[in-house]
């Protein structure tokens, strides 16, 4: 039993030491114990500054607690009658020692932090601009060529400016692999700049608590290898091409983020299920009844607060200007297909 515990301890300690070493010297770009993979040009500055602060703090911790332990032992009460012989009231060299080095440390962190911050806020003039629209609870990314996506797509080694706005509440875009995080604020545009260095798929989080489905407000950040981004753009500009209306309508349903609040199998979520919705009688919170036809669907999308189904809260965002006539047509075709 003792043996087993010892061995377990050894292996846990070995693991911790390994992780510390990895954290200290982690190969460039690779995930370390404390950081995810590094996939943007900001990562170096962020990680280096972090590790600088981390190791200085670790050293300070070891020195301070070590000295504390040593003095506790050295000046322990050997005899209860021991009395302090003299008191020291002031030491200029001590004051200098605990003021100047921490101040220098603070200034160094501030200086490099400010440099990194300025770099993150200053995209080159020719940066590729992507509009980010956040709402409860989805992300929509719009590209200058007309494409639209729910995941962020960027070309590798290209400066990209994200111009972001929110339709409702505070959200925040966070891609750990890019080391970028920026609040998305209602009523104004915010910007962040990134240049991806490694093709691949990374996770994009909403990192500002924005309501019930905040933790589901996830997307992917996809970095395309050279040349492949253009191909993706072309295909993304015509997402419904070659699809029949029902399949296209299902895609509309997914692309607009509706799945966060509406099921298609009868399950009650934040909003009513779409199963059996088409043609049914809807009992509204104001006591009236309305048939779910084209007009009902259109109005529900553009002015959702005007006809809230009884027992549900009026939380749906308006899709006015966000859904084209064609998309509405496809969506209705899809609704008809899940009537039963
Ligand atoms: Cu959006 Cu949290």
CSV table of C-alpha atoms and ligand atoms in Angstrom, one decimal:
chain,number,residue,atom,x,y,z
A,1,UNK,CA,0.0,0.0,0.0
A,2,UNK,CA,2.7,2.4,1.1
A,3,UNK,CA,4.8,1.3,-1.9
A,4,UNK,CA,1.9,2.0,-4.3
A,5,UNK,CA,1.3,5.5,-2.8
A,6,UNK,CA,5.0,6.3,-3.1
A,7,UNK,CA,5.1,5.2,-6.7
A,8,UNK,CA,2.0,7.2,-7.5
A,9,UNK,CA,3.5,10.2,-5.9
A,10,UNK,CA,6.7,9.8,-7.8
A,11,UNK,CA,4.9,9.6,-11.1
A,12,UNK,CA,2.7,12.6,-10.3
A,13,UNK,CA,5.7,14.6,-9.3
A,14,UNK,CA,7.6,13.4,-12.4
A,15,UNK,CA,4.6,14.5,-14.5
A,16,UNK,CA,4.5,17.9,-12.8
A,17,UNK,CA,8.2,18.4,-13.4
A,18,UNK,CA,7.8,17.3,-17.0
A,19,UNK,CA,5.0,19.8,-17.4
A,20,UNK,CA,7.0,22.6,-15.9
A,21,UNK,CA,9.9,21.8,-18.2
A,22,UNK,CA,7.6,21.7,-21.2
A,23,UNK,CA,6.0,24.9,-20.0
A,24,UNK,CA,9.4,26.6,-19.8
A,25,UNK,CA,10.8,25.5,-23.1
A,26,UNK,CA,7.8,24.3,-25.1
A,27,UNK,CA,8.7,24.0,-28.8
A,28,UNK,CA,7.5,27.0,-30.8
A,29,UNK,CA,3.9,26.7,-32.0
A,30,UNK,CA,3.2,23.6,-29.9
A,31,UNK,CA,0.8,23.4,-27.0
A,32,UNK,CA,2.4,23.6,-23.6
A,33,UNK,CA,1.1,22.8,-20.1
A,34,UNK,CA,-0.2,26.4,-19.8
A,35,UNK,CA,-0.8,27.4,-23.4
A,36,UNK,CA,-2.7,26.0,-26.4
A,37,UNK,CA,-1.0,25.7,-29.8
A,38,UNK,CA,0.3,29.0,-31.1
A,39,UNK,CA,-1.2,29.9,-34.5
A,40,UNK,CA,-0.8,33.6,-34.9
A,41,UNK,CA,1.9,36.2,-34.9
A,42,UNK,CA,0.8,37.6,-31.5
A,43,UNK,CA,1.5,34.3,-29.7
A,44,UNK,CA,5.2,34.9,-29.3
A,45,UNK,CA,4.9,38.2,-27.6
A,46,UNK,CA,2.0,37.1,-25.4
A,47,UNK,CA,3.7,33.8,-24.3
A,48,UNK,CA,7.1,35.3,-23.7
A,49,UNK,CA,5.8,38.1,-21.5
A,50,UNK,CA,3.6,35.6,-19.6
A,51,UNK,CA,6.5,33.3,-18.9
A,52,UNK,CA,8.7,36.2,-17.9
A,53,UNK,CA,6.1,37.2,-15.3
A,54,UNK,CA,5.5,33.6,-14.3
A,55,UNK,CA,9.1,32.7,-13.7
A,56,UNK,CA,9.9,36.0,-11.9
A,57,UNK,CA,6.9,35.4,-9.7
A,58,UNK,CA,8.0,31.8,-9.1
A,59,UNK,CA,11.5,32.9,-8.1
A,60,UNK,CA,10.0,35.6,-5.8
A,61,UNK,CA,7.7,33.1,-4.2
A,62,UNK,CA,10.6,30.6,-3.5
A,63,UNK,CA,12.9,33.3,-2.1
A,64,UNK,CA,10.3,35.0,0.1
A,65,UNK,CA,8.8,31.8,1.5
A,66,UNK,CA,12.3,30.3,1.9
A,67,UNK,CA,13.6,33.3,3.9
A,68,UNK,CA,10.4,33.3,5.9
A,69,UNK,CA,10.9,29.7,6.9
A,70,UNK,CA,14.6,30.3,7.6
A,71,UNK,CA,13.8,33.3,9.9
A,72,UNK,CA,11.0,31.4,11.7
A,73,UNK,CA,13.5,28.7,12.5
A,74,UNK,CA,16.4,31.0,13.3
A,75,UNK,CA,14.5,33.2,15.7
A,76,UNK,CA,12.4,30.6,17.2
A,77,UNK,CA,11.8,31.1,21.0
A,78,UNK,CA,14.4,28.8,22.5
A,79,UNK,CA,13.7,30.1,26.0
A,80,UNK,CA,10.5,31.8,26.9
A,81,UNK,CA,12.5,34.4,28.7
A,82,UNK,CA,14.3,35.5,25.6
A,83,UNK,CA,13.8,39.2,24.9
A,84,UNK,CA,14.5,41.3,21.9
A,85,UNK,CA,17.8,43.1,22.4
A,86,UNK,CA,17.3,45.9,20.0
A,87,UNK,CA,14.8,47.1,17.4
A,88,UNK,CA,15.7,48.2,13.9
A,89,UNK,CA,13.6,51.2,12.9
A,90,UNK,CA,14.8,52.0,9.4
A,91,UNK,CA,17.1,50.6,6.6
A,92,UNK,CA,17.5,52.6,3.5
A,93,UNK,CA,19.2,49.8,1.6
A,94,UNK,CA,16.3,47.4,2.4
A,95,UNK,CA,13.8,50.0,1.3
A,96,UNK,CA,15.6,50.5,-2.0
A,97,UNK,CA,15.9,46.7,-2.4
A,98,UNK,CA,12.2,46.1,-2.2
A,99,UNK,CA,11.1,49.1,-4.1
A,100,UNK,CA,13.4,49.4,-7.2
A,101,UNK,CA,13.5,45.7,-8.5
A,102,UNK,CA,9.6,45.3,-8.3
A,103,UNK,CA,9.2,48.7,-9.9
A,104,UNK,CA,11.6,47.7,-12.7
A,105,UNK,CA,9.8,44.4,-13.1
A,106,UNK,CA,6.4,46.3,-13.4
A,107,UNK,CA,7.9,48.7,-15.9
A,108,UNK,CA,9.3,45.9,-18.1
A,109,UNK,CA,6.0,44.1,-18.1
A,110,UNK,CA,4.2,47.3,-18.9
A,111,UNK,CA,6.6,48.3,-21.7
A,112,UNK,CA,6.4,44.9,-23.5
A,113,UNK,CA,2.7,44.6,-22.7
A,114,UNK,CA,2.1,48.0,-24.3
A,115,UNK,CA,4.1,47.1,-27.4
A,116,UNK,CA,2.2,43.9,-27.8
A,117,UNK,CA,-1.1,45.7,-27.3
A,118,UNK,CA,-0.3,48.3,-29.9
A,119,UNK,CA,0.7,45.6,-32.3
A,120,UNK,CA,-2.7,43.8,-31.8
A,121,UNK,CA,-4.6,47.1,-32.4
A,122,UNK,CA,-2.7,48.2,-35.5
A,123,UNK,CA,-3.4,46.2,-38.6
A,124,UNK,CA,-1.5,47.1,-41.7
A,125,UNK,CA,-3.6,49.3,-44.2
A,126,UNK,CA,-4.0,46.4,-46.6
A,127,UNK,CA,-5.4,44.0,-44.0
A,128,UNK,CA,-8.2,41.8,-45.2
A,129,UNK,CA,-11.4,42.9,-43.5
A,130,UNK,CA,-14.0,40.5,-42.1
A,131,UNK,CA,-17.2,41.8,-40.4
A,132,UNK,CA,-18.2,39.9,-37.3
A,133,UNK,CA,-21.8,40.0,-36.2
A,134,UNK,CA,-22.5,38.5,-32.8
A,135,UNK,CA,-26.0,37.9,-31.4
A,136,UNK,CA,-27.7,35.7,-28.9
A,137,UNK,CA,-26.4,33.0,-29.6
A,138,UNK,CA,-24.4,32.8,-32.8
A,139,UNK,CA,-21.6,34.2,-34.8
A,140,UNK,CA,-21.9,35.4,-38.4
A,141,UNK,CA,-18.8,36.3,-40.3
A,142,UNK,CA,-19.2,38.3,-43.5
A,143,UNK,CA,-16.5,38.6,-46.2
A,144,UNK,CA,-15.9,41.4,-48.6
A,145,UNK,CA,-16.7,39.1,-51.6
A,146,UNK,CA,-20.2,38.4,-50.2
A,147,UNK,CA,-19.7,35.1,-48.5
A,148,UNK,CA,-21.1,34.5,-45.1
A,149,UNK,CA,-20.2,31.8,-42.5
A,150,UNK,CA,-20.8,30.7,-38.9
A,151,UNK,CA,-17.2,29.7,-38.5
A,152,UNK,CA,-14.3,32.2,-39.0
A,153,UNK,CA,-12.3,31.4,-42.1
A,154,UNK,CA,-9.0,33.1,-42.7
A,155,UNK,CA,-6.1,32.7,-45.1
A,156,UNK,CA,-2.7,31.8,-43.6
A,157,UNK,CA,0.0,34.4,-43.3
A,158,UNK,CA,-2.4,37.2,-44.2
A,159,UNK,CA,-3.1,40.2,-41.9
A,160,UNK,CA,-6.9,40.1,-41.1
A,161,UNK,CA,-8.9,42.8,-39.4
A,162,UNK,CA,-12.0,41.7,-37.6
A,163,UNK,CA,-14.6,44.5,-37.4
A,164,UNK,CA,-17.2,43.4,-34.9
A,165,UNK,CA,-20.6,44.4,-33.7
A,166,UNK,CA,-23.3,43.0,-31.5
A,167,UNK,CA,-27.1,43.1,-32.1
A,168,UNK,CA,-28.1,42.7,-28.5
A,169,UNK,CA,-25.7,42.4,-25.5
A,170,UNK,CA,-22.0,42.2,-24.8
A,171,UNK,CA,-20.2,39.3,-26.3
A,172,UNK,CA,-16.5,38.7,-26.6
A,173,UNK,CA,-14.5,36.9,-29.3
A,174,UNK,CA,-11.7,34.7,-28.0
A,175,UNK,CA,-9.5,32.4,-30.0
A,176,UNK,CA,-6.9,31.1,-27.6
A,177,UNK,CA,-4.7,29.7,-30.4
A,178,UNK,CA,-4.5,33.2,-31.9
A,179,UNK,CA,-4.0,34.8,-28.4
A,180,UNK,CA,-6.7,37.4,-29.3
A,181,UNK,CA,-9.7,38.4,-27.2
A,182,UNK,CA,-11.9,41.4,-27.8
A,183,UNK,CA,-15.3,42.4,-26.5
A,184,UNK,CA,-18.1,42.8,-29.1
A,185,UNK,CA,-20.2,45.7,-27.9
A,186,UNK,CA,-23.7,46.7,-28.9
A,187,UNK,CA,-23.9,50.2,-30.4
A,188,UNK,CA,-20.4,50.4,-31.7
A,189,UNK,CA,-17.7,48.6,-33.7
A,190,UNK,CA,-14.7,47.1,-32.1
A,191,UNK,CA,-11.7,45.8,-33.9
A,192,UNK,CA,-9.0,43.2,-33.5
A,193,UNK,CA,-6.2,42.2,-35.8
A,194,UNK,CA,-4.6,38.8,-36.4
A,195,UNK,CA,-2.3,37.1,-38.7
A,196,UNK,CA,-2.6,33.3,-38.6
A,197,UNK,CA,0.6,31.3,-39.0
A,198,UNK,CA,-0.5,27.7,-38.9
A,199,UNK,CA,-3.2,26.2,-41.1
A,200,UNK,CA,-5.7,24.2,-39.0
A,201,UNK,CA,-8.9,24.3,-37.0
A,202,UNK,CA,-9.1,26.1,-33.7
A,203,UNK,CA,-11.9,26.9,-31.2
A,204,UNK,CA,-13.5,30.3,-31.1
A,205,UNK,CA,-15.3,31.1,-27.9
A,206,UNK,CA,-17.7,33.7,-26.7
A,207,UNK,CA,-16.0,34.8,-23.5
A,208,UNK,CA,-18.5,37.3,-22.1
A,209,UNK,CA,-21.5,35.9,-20.2
A,210,UNK,CA,-24.4,36.7,-22.5
A,211,UNK,CA,-27.3,34.7,-21.3
A,212,UNK,CA,-28.7,31.1,-21.2
A,213,UNK,CA,-26.7,29.7,-24.2
A,214,UNK,CA,-23.5,31.6,-23.7
A,215,UNK,CA,-21.5,28.5,-23.2
A,216,UNK,CA,-22.8,27.1,-26.5
A,217,UNK,CA,-21.8,30.2,-28.4
A,218,UNK,CA,-18.8,28.4,-30.0
A,219,UNK,CA,-17.5,28.4,-33.5
A,220,UNK,CA,-14.4,27.2,-35.3
A,221,UNK,CA,-11.6,29.4,-36.5
A,222,UNK,CA,-10.3,27.8,-39.7
A,223,UNK,CA,-7.0,28.8,-41.1
A,224,UNK,CA,-6.8,27.8,-44.8
A,225,UNK,CA,-3.4,26.9,-46.4
A,226,UNK,CA,-2.2,29.2,-49.2
A,227,UNK,CA,-4.6,29.2,-52.2
A,228,UNK,CA,-7.4,27.3,-50.5
A,229,UNK,CA,-9.1,30.3,-49.0
A,230,UNK,CA,-10.2,31.6,-52.4
A,231,UNK,CA,-11.8,28.3,-53.3
A,232,UNK,CA,-13.6,28.2,-50.0
A,233,UNK,CA,-14.8,31.8,-50.5
A,234,UNK,CA,-16.3,31.0,-53.9
A,235,UNK,CA,-18.1,28.0,-52.6
A,236,UNK,CA,-19.3,29.9,-49.5
A,237,UNK,CA,-20.7,32.8,-51.6
A,238,UNK,CA,-23.2,30.3,-53.1
A,239,UNK,CA,-24.0,27.9,-50.3
A,240,UNK,CA,-27.4,26.8,-51.7
A,241,UNK,CA,-26.1,26.0,-55.1
A,242,UNK,CA,-27.1,22.5,-56.2
A,243,UNK,CA,-29.3,22.0,-53.2
A,244,UNK,CA,-33.1,21.3,-53.4
A,245,UNK,CA,-35.2,23.8,-51.5
A,246,UNK,CA,-35.7,21.6,-48.5
A,247,UNK,CA,-32.0,20.9,-48.0
A,248,UNK,CA,-31.3,24.6,-48.7
A,249,UNK,CA,-33.9,25.5,-46.0
A,250,UNK,CA,-32.3,23.2,-43.5
A,251,UNK,CA,-29.0,24.9,-44.2
A,252,UNK,CA,-30.6,28.3,-43.6
A,253,UNK,CA,-31.9,27.0,-40.3
A,254,UNK,CA,-28.4,26.0,-39.2
A,255,UNK,CA,-26.5,29.0,-40.7
A,256,UNK,CA,-28.7,31.6,-38.9
A,257,UNK,CA,-28.1,30.0,-35.5
A,258,UNK,CA,-31.7,28.9,-35.1
A,259,UNK,CA,-30.6,25.5,-33.7
A,260,UNK,CA,-29.5,27.1,-30.4
A,261,UNK,CA,-33.2,27.7,-29.5
A,262,UNK,CA,-35.4,25.6,-31.7
A,263,UNK,CA,-35.5,21.8,-32.0
A,264,UNK,CA,-36.8,19.9,-35.0
A,265,UNK,CA,-37.8,16.8,-33.1
A,266,UNK,CA,-40.5,18.1,-30.8
A,267,UNK,CA,-38.2,18.9,-27.9
A,268,UNK,CA,-39.0,22.1,-26.0
A,269,UNK,CA,-36.0,24.4,-26.0
A,270,UNK,CA,-35.8,28.2,-25.4
A,271,UNK,CA,-38.2,28.6,-28.4
A,272,UNK,CA,-40.9,26.3,-29.7
A,273,UNK,CA,-39.9,23.3,-31.8
A,274,UNK,CA,-40.3,23.5,-35.6
A,275,UNK,CA,-41.7,20.0,-35.8
A,276,UNK,CA,-45.4,20.2,-36.7
A,277,UNK,CA,-45.2,24.0,-36.7
A,278,UNK,CA,-46.3,24.6,-40.3
A,279,UNK,CA,-50.1,25.1,-40.6
A,280,UNK,CA,-50.7,24.7,-36.9
A,281,UNK,CA,-52.7,27.0,-34.7
A,282,UNK,CA,-50.5,29.1,-32.5
A,283,UNK,CA,-51.8,30.4,-29.2
A,284,UNK,CA,-50.0,33.7,-28.4
A,285,UNK,CA,-49.3,35.3,-25.1
A,286,UNK,CA,-51.9,38.0,-25.8
A,287,UNK,CA,-54.6,35.4,-26.0
A,288,UNK,CA,-55.1,35.5,-29.7
A,289,UNK,CA,-54.6,32.6,-32.1
A,290,UNK,CA,-52.9,32.6,-35.5
A,291,UNK,CA,-52.2,30.1,-38.2
A,292,UNK,CA,-48.6,29.3,-38.9
A,293,UNK,CA,-48.5,30.3,-42.6
A,294,UNK,CA,-46.0,32.3,-44.7
A,295,UNK,CA,-47.0,35.6,-43.1
A,296,UNK,CA,-46.7,34.2,-39.6
A,297,UNK,CA,-43.2,32.9,-40.4
A,298,UNK,CA,-42.1,36.1,-42.0
A,299,UNK,CA,-43.4,38.2,-39.1
A,300,UNK,CA,-41.9,35.9,-36.5
A,301,UNK,CA,-38.5,36.3,-38.1
A,302,UNK,CA,-38.6,40.1,-38.6
A,303,UNK,CA,-40.7,41.2,-35.6
A,304,UNK,CA,-40.5,38.2,-33.2
A,305,UNK,CA,-41.8,40.2,-30.2
A,306,UNK,CA,-45.0,41.0,-32.0
A,307,UNK,CA,-46.4,37.4,-31.7
A,308,UNK,CA,-44.8,35.4,-28.9
A,309,UNK,CA,-46.2,31.9,-28.5
A,310,UNK,CA,-47.9,31.3,-25.1
A,311,UNK,CA,-45.6,30.0,-22.3
A,312,UNK,CA,-42.4,31.2,-24.1
A,313,UNK,CA,-40.4,34.3,-23.3
A,314,UNK,CA,-39.9,37.1,-25.9
A,315,UNK,CA,-36.2,36.5,-26.3
A,316,UNK,CA,-35.9,35.9,-30.0
A,317,UNK,CA,-33.7,38.4,-31.9
A,318,UNK,CA,-35.0,40.0,-35.1
A,319,UNK,CA,-33.7,38.6,-38.4
A,320,UNK,CA,-34.8,41.7,-40.3
A,321,UNK,CA,-32.2,42.3,-43.0
A,322,UNK,CA,-30.4,39.1,-42.1
A,323,UNK,CA,-32.4,36.7,-44.2
A,324,UNK,CA,-33.1,37.1,-47.9
A,325,UNK,CA,-36.4,36.5,-49.6
A,326,UNK,CA,-34.8,33.4,-51.2
A,327,UNK,CA,-33.6,32.1,-47.9
A,328,UNK,CA,-37.1,32.6,-46.4
A,329,UNK,CA,-38.6,30.6,-49.3
A,330,UNK,CA,-36.1,27.8,-48.6
A,331,UNK,CA,-36.8,27.9,-44.9
A,332,UNK,CA,-40.6,27.6,-45.5
A,333,UNK,CA,-40.0,24.6,-47.8
A,334,UNK,CA,-38.0,23.1,-45.0
A,335,UNK,CA,-40.7,23.8,-42.4
A,336,UNK,CA,-43.3,22.1,-44.7
A,337,UNK,CA,-41.1,19.1,-44.9
A,338,UNK,CA,-41.1,18.6,-41.1
A,339,UNK,CA,-44.8,19.2,-40.7
A,340,UNK,CA,-45.3,15.8,-39.2
B,1,LIG,CU1,-22.1,35.6,-26.4
B,1,LIG,CU2,-21.3,34.8,-24.3
